[in-house]
XYZ file of C-alpha atoms in Angstrom:
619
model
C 34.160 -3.731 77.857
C 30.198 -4.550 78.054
C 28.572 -7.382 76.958
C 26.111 -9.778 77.396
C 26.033 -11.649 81.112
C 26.994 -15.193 80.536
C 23.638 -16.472 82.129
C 21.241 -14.796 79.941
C 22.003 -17.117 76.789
C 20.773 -20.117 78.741
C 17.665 -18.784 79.588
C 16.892 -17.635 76.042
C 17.942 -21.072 74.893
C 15.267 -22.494 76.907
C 12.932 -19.984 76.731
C 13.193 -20.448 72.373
C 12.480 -24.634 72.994
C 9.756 -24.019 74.970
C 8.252 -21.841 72.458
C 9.198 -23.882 69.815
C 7.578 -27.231 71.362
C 4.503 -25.196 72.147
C 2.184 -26.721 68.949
C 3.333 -30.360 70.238
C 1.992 -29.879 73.614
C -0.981 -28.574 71.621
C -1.278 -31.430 70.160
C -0.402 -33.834 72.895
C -3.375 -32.628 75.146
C -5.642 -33.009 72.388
C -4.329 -36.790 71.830
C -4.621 -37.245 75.347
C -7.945 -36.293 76.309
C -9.156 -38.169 72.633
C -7.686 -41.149 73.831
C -8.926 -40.748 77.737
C -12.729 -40.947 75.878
C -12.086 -43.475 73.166
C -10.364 -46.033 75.986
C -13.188 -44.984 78.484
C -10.335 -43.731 80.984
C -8.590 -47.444 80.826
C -5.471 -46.531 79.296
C -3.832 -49.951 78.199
C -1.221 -51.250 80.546
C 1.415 -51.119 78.623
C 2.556 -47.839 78.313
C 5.838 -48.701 76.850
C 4.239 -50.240 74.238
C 2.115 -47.458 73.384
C 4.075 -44.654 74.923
C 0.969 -42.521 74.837
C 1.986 -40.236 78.042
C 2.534 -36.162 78.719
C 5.698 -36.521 78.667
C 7.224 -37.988 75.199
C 6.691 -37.527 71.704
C 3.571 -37.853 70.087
C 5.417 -38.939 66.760
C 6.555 -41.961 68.742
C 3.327 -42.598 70.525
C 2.053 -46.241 68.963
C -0.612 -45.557 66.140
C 0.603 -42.215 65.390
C 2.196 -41.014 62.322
C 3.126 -37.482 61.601
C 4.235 -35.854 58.446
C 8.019 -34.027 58.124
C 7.050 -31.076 60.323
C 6.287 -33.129 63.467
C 2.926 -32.760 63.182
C 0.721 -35.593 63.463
C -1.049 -36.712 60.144
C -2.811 -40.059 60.881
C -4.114 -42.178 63.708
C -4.675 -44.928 63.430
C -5.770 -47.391 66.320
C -7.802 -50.350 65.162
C -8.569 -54.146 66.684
C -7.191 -52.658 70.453
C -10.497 -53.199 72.297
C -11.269 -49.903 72.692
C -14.880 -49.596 74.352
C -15.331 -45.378 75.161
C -16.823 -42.406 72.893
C -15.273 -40.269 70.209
C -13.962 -36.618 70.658
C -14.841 -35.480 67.880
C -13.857 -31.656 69.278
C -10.385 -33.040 70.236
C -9.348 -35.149 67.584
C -10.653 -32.330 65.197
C -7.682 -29.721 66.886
C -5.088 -31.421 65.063
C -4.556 -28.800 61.574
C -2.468 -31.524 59.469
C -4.756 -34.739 59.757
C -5.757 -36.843 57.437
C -6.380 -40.112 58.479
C -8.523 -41.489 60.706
C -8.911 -45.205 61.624
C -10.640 -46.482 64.292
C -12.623 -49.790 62.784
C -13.130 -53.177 64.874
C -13.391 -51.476 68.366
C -16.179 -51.394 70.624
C -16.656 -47.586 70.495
C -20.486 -46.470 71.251
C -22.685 -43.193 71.320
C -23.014 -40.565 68.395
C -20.615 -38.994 66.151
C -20.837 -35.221 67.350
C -21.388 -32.051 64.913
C -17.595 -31.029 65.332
C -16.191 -34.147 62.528
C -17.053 -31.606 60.572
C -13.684 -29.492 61.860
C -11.723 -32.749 60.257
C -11.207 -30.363 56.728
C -7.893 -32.006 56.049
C -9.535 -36.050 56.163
C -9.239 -38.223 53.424
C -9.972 -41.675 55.393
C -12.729 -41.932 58.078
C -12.941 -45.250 59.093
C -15.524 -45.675 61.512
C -16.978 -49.503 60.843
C -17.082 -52.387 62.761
C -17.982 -50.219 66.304
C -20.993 -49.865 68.094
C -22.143 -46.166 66.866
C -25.322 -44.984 67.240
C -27.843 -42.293 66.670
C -27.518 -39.969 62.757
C -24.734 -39.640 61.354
C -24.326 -35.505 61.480
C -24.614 -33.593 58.311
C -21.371 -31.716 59.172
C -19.604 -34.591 57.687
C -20.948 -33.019 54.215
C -18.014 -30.431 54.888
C -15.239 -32.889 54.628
C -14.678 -31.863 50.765
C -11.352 -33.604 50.756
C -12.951 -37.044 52.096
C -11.994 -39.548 50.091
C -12.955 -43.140 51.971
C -15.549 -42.956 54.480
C -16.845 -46.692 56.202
C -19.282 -46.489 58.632
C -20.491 -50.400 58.282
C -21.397 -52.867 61.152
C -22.774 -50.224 63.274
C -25.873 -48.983 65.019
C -26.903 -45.885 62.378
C -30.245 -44.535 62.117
C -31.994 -41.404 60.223
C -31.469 -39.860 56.914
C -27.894 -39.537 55.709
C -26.507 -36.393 55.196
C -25.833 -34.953 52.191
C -23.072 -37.398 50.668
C -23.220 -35.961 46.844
C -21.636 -32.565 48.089
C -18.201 -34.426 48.628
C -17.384 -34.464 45.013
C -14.117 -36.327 45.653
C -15.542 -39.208 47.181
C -14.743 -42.799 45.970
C -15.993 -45.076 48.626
C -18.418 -45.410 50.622
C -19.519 -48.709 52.701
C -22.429 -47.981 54.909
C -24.232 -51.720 55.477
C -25.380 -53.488 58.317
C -26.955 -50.286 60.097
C -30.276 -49.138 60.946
C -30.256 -45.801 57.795
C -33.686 -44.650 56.703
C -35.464 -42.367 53.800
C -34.033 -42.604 50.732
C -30.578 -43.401 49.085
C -28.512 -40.665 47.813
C -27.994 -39.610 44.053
C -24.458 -40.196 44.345
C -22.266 -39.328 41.114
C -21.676 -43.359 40.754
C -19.450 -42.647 38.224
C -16.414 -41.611 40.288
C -17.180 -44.116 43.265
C -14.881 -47.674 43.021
C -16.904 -48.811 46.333
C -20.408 -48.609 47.181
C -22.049 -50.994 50.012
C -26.011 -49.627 51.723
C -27.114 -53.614 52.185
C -29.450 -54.497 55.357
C -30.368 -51.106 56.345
C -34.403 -49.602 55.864
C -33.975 -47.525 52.737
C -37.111 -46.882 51.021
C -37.803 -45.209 47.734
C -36.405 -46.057 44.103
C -33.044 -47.069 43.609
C -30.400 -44.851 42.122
C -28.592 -45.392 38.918
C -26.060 -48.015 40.051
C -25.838 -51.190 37.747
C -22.525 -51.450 37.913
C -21.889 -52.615 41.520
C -25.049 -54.623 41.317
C -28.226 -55.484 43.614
C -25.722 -57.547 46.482
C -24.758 -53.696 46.999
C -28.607 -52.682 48.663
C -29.941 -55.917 49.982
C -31.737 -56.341 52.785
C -33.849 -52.832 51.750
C -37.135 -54.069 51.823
C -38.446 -50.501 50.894
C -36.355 -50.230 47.492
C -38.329 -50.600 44.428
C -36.843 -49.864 40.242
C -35.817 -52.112 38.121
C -32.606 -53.294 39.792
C -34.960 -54.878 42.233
C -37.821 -55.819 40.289
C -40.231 -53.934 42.117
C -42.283 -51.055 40.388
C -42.535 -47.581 42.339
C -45.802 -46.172 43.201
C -46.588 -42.955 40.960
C -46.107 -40.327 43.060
C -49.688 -39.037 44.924
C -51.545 -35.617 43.648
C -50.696 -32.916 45.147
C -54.064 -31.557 46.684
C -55.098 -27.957 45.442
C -57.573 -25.188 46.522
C -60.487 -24.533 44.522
C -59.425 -20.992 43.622
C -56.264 -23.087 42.171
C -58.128 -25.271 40.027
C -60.291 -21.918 38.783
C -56.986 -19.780 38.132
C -55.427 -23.131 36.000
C -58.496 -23.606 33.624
C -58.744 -19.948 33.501
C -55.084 -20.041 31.936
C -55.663 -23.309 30.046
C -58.795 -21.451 27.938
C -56.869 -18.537 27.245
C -53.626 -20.820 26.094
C -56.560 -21.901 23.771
C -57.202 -18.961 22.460
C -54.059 -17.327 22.376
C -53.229 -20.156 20.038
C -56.030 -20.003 17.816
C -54.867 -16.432 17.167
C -51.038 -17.011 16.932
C -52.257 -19.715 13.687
C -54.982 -17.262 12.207
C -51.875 -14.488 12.063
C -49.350 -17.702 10.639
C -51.956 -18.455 8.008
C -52.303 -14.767 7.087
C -48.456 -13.994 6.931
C -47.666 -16.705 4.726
C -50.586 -16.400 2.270
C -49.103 -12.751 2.083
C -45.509 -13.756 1.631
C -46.381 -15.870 -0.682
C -47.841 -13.613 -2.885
C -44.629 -11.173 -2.702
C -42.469 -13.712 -4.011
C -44.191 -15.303 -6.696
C -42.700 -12.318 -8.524
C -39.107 -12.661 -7.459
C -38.997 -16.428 -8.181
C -36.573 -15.440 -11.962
C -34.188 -13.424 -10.139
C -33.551 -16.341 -7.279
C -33.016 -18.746 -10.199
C -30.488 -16.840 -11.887
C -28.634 -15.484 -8.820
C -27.942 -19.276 -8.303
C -25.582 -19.625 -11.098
C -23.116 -17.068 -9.479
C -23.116 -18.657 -5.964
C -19.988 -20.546 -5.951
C -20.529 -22.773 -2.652
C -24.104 -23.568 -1.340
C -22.474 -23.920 2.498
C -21.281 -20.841 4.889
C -17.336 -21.145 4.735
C -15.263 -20.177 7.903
C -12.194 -19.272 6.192
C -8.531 -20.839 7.437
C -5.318 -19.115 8.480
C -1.979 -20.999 7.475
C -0.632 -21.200 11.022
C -1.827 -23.554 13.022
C -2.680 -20.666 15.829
C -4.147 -17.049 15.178
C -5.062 -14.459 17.454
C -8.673 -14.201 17.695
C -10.199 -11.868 14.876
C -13.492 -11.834 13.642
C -14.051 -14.690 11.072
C -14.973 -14.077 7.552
C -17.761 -16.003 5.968
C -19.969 -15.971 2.940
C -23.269 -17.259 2.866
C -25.456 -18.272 -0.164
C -28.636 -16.809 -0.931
C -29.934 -19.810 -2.519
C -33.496 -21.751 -0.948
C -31.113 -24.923 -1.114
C -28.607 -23.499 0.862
C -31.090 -21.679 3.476
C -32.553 -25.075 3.929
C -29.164 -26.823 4.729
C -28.168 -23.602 6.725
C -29.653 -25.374 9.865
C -28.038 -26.188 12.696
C -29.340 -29.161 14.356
C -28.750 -28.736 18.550
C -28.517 -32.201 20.406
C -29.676 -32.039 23.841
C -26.819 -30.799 26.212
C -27.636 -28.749 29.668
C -24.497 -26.794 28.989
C -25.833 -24.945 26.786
C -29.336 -24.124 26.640
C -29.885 -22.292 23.678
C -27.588 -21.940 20.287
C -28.095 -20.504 16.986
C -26.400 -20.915 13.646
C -25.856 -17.235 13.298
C -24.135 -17.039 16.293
C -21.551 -19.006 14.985
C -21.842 -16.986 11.696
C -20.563 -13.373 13.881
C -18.657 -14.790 16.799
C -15.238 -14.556 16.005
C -13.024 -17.780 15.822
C -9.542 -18.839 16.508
C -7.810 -21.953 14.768
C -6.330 -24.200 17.038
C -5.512 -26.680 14.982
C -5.471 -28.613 11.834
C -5.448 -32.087 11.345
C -5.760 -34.954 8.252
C -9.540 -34.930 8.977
C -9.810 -31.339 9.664
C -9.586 -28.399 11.570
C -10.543 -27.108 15.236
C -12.360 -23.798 15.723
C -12.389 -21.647 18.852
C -15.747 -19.900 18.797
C -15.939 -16.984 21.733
C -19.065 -15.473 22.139
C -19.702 -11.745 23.748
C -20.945 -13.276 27.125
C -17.217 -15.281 27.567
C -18.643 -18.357 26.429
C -16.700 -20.154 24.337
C -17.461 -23.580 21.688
C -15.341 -25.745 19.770
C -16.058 -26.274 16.469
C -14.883 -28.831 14.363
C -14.709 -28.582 10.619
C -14.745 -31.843 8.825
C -12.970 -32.176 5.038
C -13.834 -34.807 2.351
C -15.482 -36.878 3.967
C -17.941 -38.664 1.425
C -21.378 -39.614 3.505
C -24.313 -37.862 2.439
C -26.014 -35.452 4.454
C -29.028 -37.818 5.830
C -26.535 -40.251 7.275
C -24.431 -37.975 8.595
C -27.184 -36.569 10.773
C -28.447 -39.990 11.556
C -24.971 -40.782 12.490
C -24.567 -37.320 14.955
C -27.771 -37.949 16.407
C -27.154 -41.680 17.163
C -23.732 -40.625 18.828
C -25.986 -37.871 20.667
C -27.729 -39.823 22.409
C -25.138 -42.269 24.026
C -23.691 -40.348 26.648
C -20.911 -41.347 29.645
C -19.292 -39.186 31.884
C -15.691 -39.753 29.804
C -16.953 -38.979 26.246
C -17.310 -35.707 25.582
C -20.950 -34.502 24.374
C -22.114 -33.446 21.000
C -23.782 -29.752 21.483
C -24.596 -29.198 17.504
C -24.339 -30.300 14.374
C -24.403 -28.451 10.784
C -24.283 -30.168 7.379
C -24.635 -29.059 4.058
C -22.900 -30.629 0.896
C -19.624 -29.464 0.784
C -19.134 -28.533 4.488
C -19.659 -30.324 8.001
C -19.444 -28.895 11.299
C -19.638 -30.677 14.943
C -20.161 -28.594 17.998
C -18.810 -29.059 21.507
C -18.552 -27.054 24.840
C -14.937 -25.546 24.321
C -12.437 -27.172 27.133
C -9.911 -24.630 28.011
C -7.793 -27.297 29.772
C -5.992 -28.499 27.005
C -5.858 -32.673 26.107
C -3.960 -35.716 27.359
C -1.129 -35.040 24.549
C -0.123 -31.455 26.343
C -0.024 -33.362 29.665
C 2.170 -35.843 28.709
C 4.512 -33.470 26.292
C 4.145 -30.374 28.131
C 6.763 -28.197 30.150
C 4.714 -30.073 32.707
C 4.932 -33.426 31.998
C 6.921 -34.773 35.103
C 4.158 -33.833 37.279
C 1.990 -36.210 35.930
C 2.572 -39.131 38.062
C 2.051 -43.167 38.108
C -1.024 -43.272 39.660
C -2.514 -40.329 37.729
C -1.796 -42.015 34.739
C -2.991 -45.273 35.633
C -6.551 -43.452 36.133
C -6.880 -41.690 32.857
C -5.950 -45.168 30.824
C -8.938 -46.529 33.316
C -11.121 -43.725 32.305
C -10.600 -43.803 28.812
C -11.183 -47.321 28.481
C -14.434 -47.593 30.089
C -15.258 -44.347 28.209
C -14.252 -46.333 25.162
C -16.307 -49.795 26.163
C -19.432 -47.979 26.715
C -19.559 -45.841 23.185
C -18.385 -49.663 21.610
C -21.330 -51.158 23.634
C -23.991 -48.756 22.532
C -23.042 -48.169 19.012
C -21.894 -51.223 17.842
C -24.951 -52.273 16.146
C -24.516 -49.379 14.180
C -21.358 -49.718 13.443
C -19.791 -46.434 15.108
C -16.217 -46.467 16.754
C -14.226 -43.530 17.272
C -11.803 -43.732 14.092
C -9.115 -41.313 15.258
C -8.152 -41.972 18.968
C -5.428 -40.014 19.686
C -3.933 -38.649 22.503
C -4.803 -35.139 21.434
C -8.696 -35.649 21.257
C -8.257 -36.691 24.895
C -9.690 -33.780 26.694
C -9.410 -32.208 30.402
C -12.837 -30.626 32.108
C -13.104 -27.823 33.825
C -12.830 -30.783 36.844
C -9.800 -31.968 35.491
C -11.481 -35.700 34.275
C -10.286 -36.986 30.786
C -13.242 -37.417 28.634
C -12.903 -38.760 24.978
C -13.433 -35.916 22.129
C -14.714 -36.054 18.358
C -16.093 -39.872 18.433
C -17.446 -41.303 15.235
C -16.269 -38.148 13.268
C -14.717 -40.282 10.635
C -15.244 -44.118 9.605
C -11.075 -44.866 9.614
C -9.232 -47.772 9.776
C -5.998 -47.464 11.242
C -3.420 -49.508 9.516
C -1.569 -52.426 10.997
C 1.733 -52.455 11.365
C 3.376 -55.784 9.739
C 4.863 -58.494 11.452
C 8.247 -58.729 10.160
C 9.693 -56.498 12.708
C 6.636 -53.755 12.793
C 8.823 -52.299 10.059
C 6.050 -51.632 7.230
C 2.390 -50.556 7.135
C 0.073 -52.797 5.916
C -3.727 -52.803 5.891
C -5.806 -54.516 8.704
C -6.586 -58.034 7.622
C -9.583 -57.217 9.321
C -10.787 -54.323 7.105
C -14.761 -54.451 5.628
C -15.626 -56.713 8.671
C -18.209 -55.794 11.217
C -15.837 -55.117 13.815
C -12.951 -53.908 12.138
C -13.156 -50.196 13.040
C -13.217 -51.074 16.597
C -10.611 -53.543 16.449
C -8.805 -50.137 15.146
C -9.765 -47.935 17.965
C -8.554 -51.089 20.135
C -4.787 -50.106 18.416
C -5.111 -46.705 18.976
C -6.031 -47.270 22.298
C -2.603 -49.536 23.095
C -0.288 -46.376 21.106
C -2.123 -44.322 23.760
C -1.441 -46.598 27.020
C 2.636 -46.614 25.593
C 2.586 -42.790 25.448
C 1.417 -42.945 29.002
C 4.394 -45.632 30.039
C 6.892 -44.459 27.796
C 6.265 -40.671 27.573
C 7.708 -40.151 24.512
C 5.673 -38.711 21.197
C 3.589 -40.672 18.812
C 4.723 -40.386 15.245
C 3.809 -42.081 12.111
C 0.670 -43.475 13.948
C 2.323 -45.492 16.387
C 4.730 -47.553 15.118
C 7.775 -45.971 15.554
C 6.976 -46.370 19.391
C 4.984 -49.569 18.624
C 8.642 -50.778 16.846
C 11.153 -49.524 19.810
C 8.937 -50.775 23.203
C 8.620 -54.194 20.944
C 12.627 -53.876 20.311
C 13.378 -53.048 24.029
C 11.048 -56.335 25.457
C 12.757 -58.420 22.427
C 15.634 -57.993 24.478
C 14.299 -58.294 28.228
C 11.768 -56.711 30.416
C 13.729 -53.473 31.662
C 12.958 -50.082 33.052
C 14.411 -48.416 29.769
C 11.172 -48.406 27.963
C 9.108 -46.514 30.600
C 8.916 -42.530 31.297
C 12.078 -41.608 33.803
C 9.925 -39.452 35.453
C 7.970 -42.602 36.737
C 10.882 -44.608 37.925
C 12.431 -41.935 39.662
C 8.995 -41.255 41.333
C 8.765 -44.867 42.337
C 6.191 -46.207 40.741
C 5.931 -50.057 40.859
C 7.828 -51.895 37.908
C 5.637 -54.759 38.163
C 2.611 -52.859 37.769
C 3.841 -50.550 35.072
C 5.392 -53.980 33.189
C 1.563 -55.291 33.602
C 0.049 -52.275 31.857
C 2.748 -52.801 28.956
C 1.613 -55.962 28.726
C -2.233 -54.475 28.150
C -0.781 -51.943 25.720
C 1.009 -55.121 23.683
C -2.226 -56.816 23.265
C -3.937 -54.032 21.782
C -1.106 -53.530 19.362
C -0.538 -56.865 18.449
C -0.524 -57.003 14.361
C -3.047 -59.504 13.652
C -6.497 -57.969 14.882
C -8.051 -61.024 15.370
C -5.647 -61.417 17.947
C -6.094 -58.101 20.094
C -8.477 -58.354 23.342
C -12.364 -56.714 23.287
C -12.128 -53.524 24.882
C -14.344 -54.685 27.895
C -11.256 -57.590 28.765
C -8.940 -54.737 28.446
C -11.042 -52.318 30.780
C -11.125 -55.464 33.200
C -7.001 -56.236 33.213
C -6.505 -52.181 33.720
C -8.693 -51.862 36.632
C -7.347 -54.909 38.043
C -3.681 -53.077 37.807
C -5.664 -49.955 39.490
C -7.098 -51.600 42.057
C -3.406 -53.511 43.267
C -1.799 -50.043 43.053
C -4.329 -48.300 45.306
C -4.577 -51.076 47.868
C -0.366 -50.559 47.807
C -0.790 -47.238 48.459
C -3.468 -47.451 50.953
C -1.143 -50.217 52.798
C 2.015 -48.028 52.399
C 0.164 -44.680 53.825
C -1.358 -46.606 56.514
């Protein structure tokens, strides 16, 4: 009987583990000859100690980590004396890294084009070295970089192109030699930000909030952070045919405009004479108009399939007048007309106390959300004073009024339609047990700072948001929260009572200056125990409001927060912290409740513990 020779299974045994240990070896030569440069040839002594030798693991090498596959995910070799050059091409081999820490060395020369092969980086930490020359633009490329320090160097030139790494949240660059000017970050999303003693010149970006210590030592700064005014910008020098061609065209704007009025003048004086004879049958026709406002007209069901929406408009000058819609400034959309509204068909995605929300699609895929506001008594002329006041304070987490219509019986408010659904379909989606700890720990961050600016700029006037809800807590096309429909209605949520949170009862507070915010404050703390607890608001909070305050009657336990959390691992301490936040806001007697900046100050506080945890526990 054939069969296989009993020494051919050996071979292909080792044959199959030498194939299969291929990628380590891979990556063990590329460790090796990074670590021959970085330690200048002088590998430490102890090699038992750092086991960092072509013949073991890497995975067990000292300052290695690797992820479940055996491939190595971080290095990280700080404070070991190191004194030789980076690899840049080596180091840059390994597919799977993502950290990179090699901060209080003595490592010298420049940081070669190839970092920019590092795709999978989230930490470069590169400070406290003796680096020199530019910092390459390649580093631009590292679109998942997350923390990059390159402080307590010896930097020069321009710095690449920062901005592109939209992710970015830190960046600590002082204590070099950087030149030209500093770059328009989006501040909003960084937590760190350090340029100080370096030669930047030129005017400072937007970037109160972490304060002048954050670019001293600039002597070439100037704006108002610094107190210095910037020089206009010089003329640009132009030709003499230039200057010919532009008052050529500047006389002929003249006259082009003299004619465009002579034809205005002429038009109306003829219209006006057409009409005088028609001015009878517009007066009676105004007796059968039944509504002096365009109607969108309402389906029962809370969702219909988009159809073209039916509307009737009246023919009255009153009504042509108020038939206006008033566009605030927004880049997202740079031109909008009433009519288009009028034919684009609409889709009703939902109706509320307040109201009801319009998807508008437009022929070119665009698409707006429109909101529809019901008896609400204001008059027209302070309702636009009160859109156009909200217009203009804007913040990267509060979503921006496009338009505005108003007539007497009808009011509309227009925003750039976000097809990624709010906070409330996070949390009480199919999908909710994705959304992690330290997810939600960000949006409550974002929504409160969102929150203190809008209270900061409109409190003079009176203006807080009225209905905070989880629901008008929207998702960008980036995935940041941003609040929706602020200042649509002047509400004061009702306070629960004391005895046992059992029975509403009107905010002591109600008819003083600040008692709409110290509502939104309320609404704010139902909000940060939706995020804890998971479960649904109902009766505006205080059915939750009344079971978290029955569960900490009894002790602090994990029952009250979201099982999804605990059995992700989220700290108890830190969640029991933010509980504590939400309490405050909720607590009965509104005198009581914290301002919203104290609250955005104990939230990041939380934040900031959790990601230095992390940071420790990934490192």
């Amino acid at each position: 009987m054939g069969g296989i020779p009993f020494w051919v299974l050996p071979i292909f045994l080792i044959l199959l583990l030498q194939s299969a240990n291929s990628a380590d070896d891979g990556e063990r030569k590329a460790l090796l000859s990074f670590f021959d440069e970085l330690s200048n040839g002088n590998r430490p002594t102890d090699i038992s100690f750092f086991g960092w030798n072509s013949s073991s693991d890497p995975c067990s090498w000292q300052g290695i980590k690797c992820d479940p596959r055996s491939s190595v995910q971080k290095v990280i070799l700080q404070n070991l004396g190191l004194s030789g050059t980076l690899n840049s091409s080596s180091i840059c081999s390994l597919p799977s890294l993502t950290v990179l820490l090699v901060q209080n060395n003595s490592i010298n020369g420049e940081i070669s084009l190839e970092i920019g092969n590092c795709k999978g980086l989230t930490r470069l930490f590169l400070n406290d070295n003796s680096f020199s020359g530019k910092l390459p633009d390649s580093i631009s490329r590292l679109i998942n970089l997350k923390r990059l320090y390159v402080s307590n160097n010896n930097f020069s030139g321009d710095l690449p192109d920062l901005a592109k790494i939209s992710g970015l949240i830190s960046f600590l660059a002082q204590n070099n030699q950087f030149t030209g000017e500093i770059p328009k970050f989006d501040f909003s999303n960084l937590e760190e930000f350090n340029v100080s003693f370096n030669n930047f010149s030129g005017p400072v970006p937007e970037l109160d909030r972490f304060g002048k210590n954050s670019i001293l030592g600039n002597r070439g700064l100037c704006g108002n952070l610094v107190s210095i005014v910037c020089p206009p910008s010089p003329p640009q020098k132009m030709s003499s045919k230039k200057r010919l061609g532009e008052r050529f065209l500047m006389f002929l704007g003249y006259i082009l405009l003299a004619l465009v009025f002579i034809v205005f003048f002429a038009f109306k004086l003829i219209f006006s004479k057409k009409t005088d004879g028609k001015v009878d049958d517009v007066e009676k026709k105004k007796a059968a108009v039944n509504s002096p406002v365009t109607r969108i007209n309402e389906s029962s069901d809370n969702k219909t399939p988009a159809s073209r929406s039916e509307y009737s408009i009246a023919s009255s000058n009153e009504s042509a007048q108020m038939s206006s819609l008033v566009v605030v400034t927004n880049p997202a959309m740079k031109e909008i007309r009433f009519d288009d509204l009028l034919r684009a068909p609409a889709e009703l995605l939902g109706r509320g106390r307040y109201g009801s929300l319009y998807k508008v699609m437009f022929d070119d895929g665009s698409n707006l959300a429109v909101k529809r506001i019901k008896d609400w008594a204001i008059s027209s002329e302070d309702f636009q004073k009160r859109m156009s006041t909200i217009g203009q304070a804007k913040h990267p987490n509060v979503l921006p009024v496009v338009a505005f219509y108003c007539a007497k019986q009808e009011k509309l408010v227009v925003y750039e339609y976000q097809q990624n659904g709010s906070l409330f379909k996070l949390l009480h989606g199919s999908v909710s047990g994705a959304f992690d700890w330290g997810s939600r720990l960000s949006v409550a961050s974002s929504i409160a700072e969102g929150l203190a600016f809008m209270h900061k700029e409109l409190y003079e006037e009176g203006i807080a948001h009225g209905n905070l809800k989880s629901s008008n807590i929207v998702m960008t096309k980036n995935m940041d929260l941003c609040i929706s429909e602020y200042g649509l209605m002047e509400v004061d949520s009702p306070t629960p009572s004391p005895v046992g949170l059992a029975n509403k009862s009107i905010d002591p507070s109600r008819g003083r200056p600040n008692s709409p915010f110290k509502a939104d404050l309320y609404n704010f703390g139902v909000i940060l125990l939706e995020l804890l607890t998971g479960k649904l608001v109902q009766n505006n909070g205080f059915d939750l409001a009344k079971w978290v305050h029955s569960v900490v009657k009894e002790e602090w336990t994990v029952e009250v927060f979201d099982k999804a959390l605990v059995m992700d691992g989220a700290s108890e301490e830190r969640m029991v912290n933010l509980l504590q936040v939400a309490l405050k806001c909720i607590n009965p007697s509104p005198e009581a409740r914290p301002n919203i900046n104290q609250v955005v100050t104990m939230i990041n506080t939380i934040k900031e513990e959790e990601e230095r945890s992390s940071f420790l526990s990934e490192a």
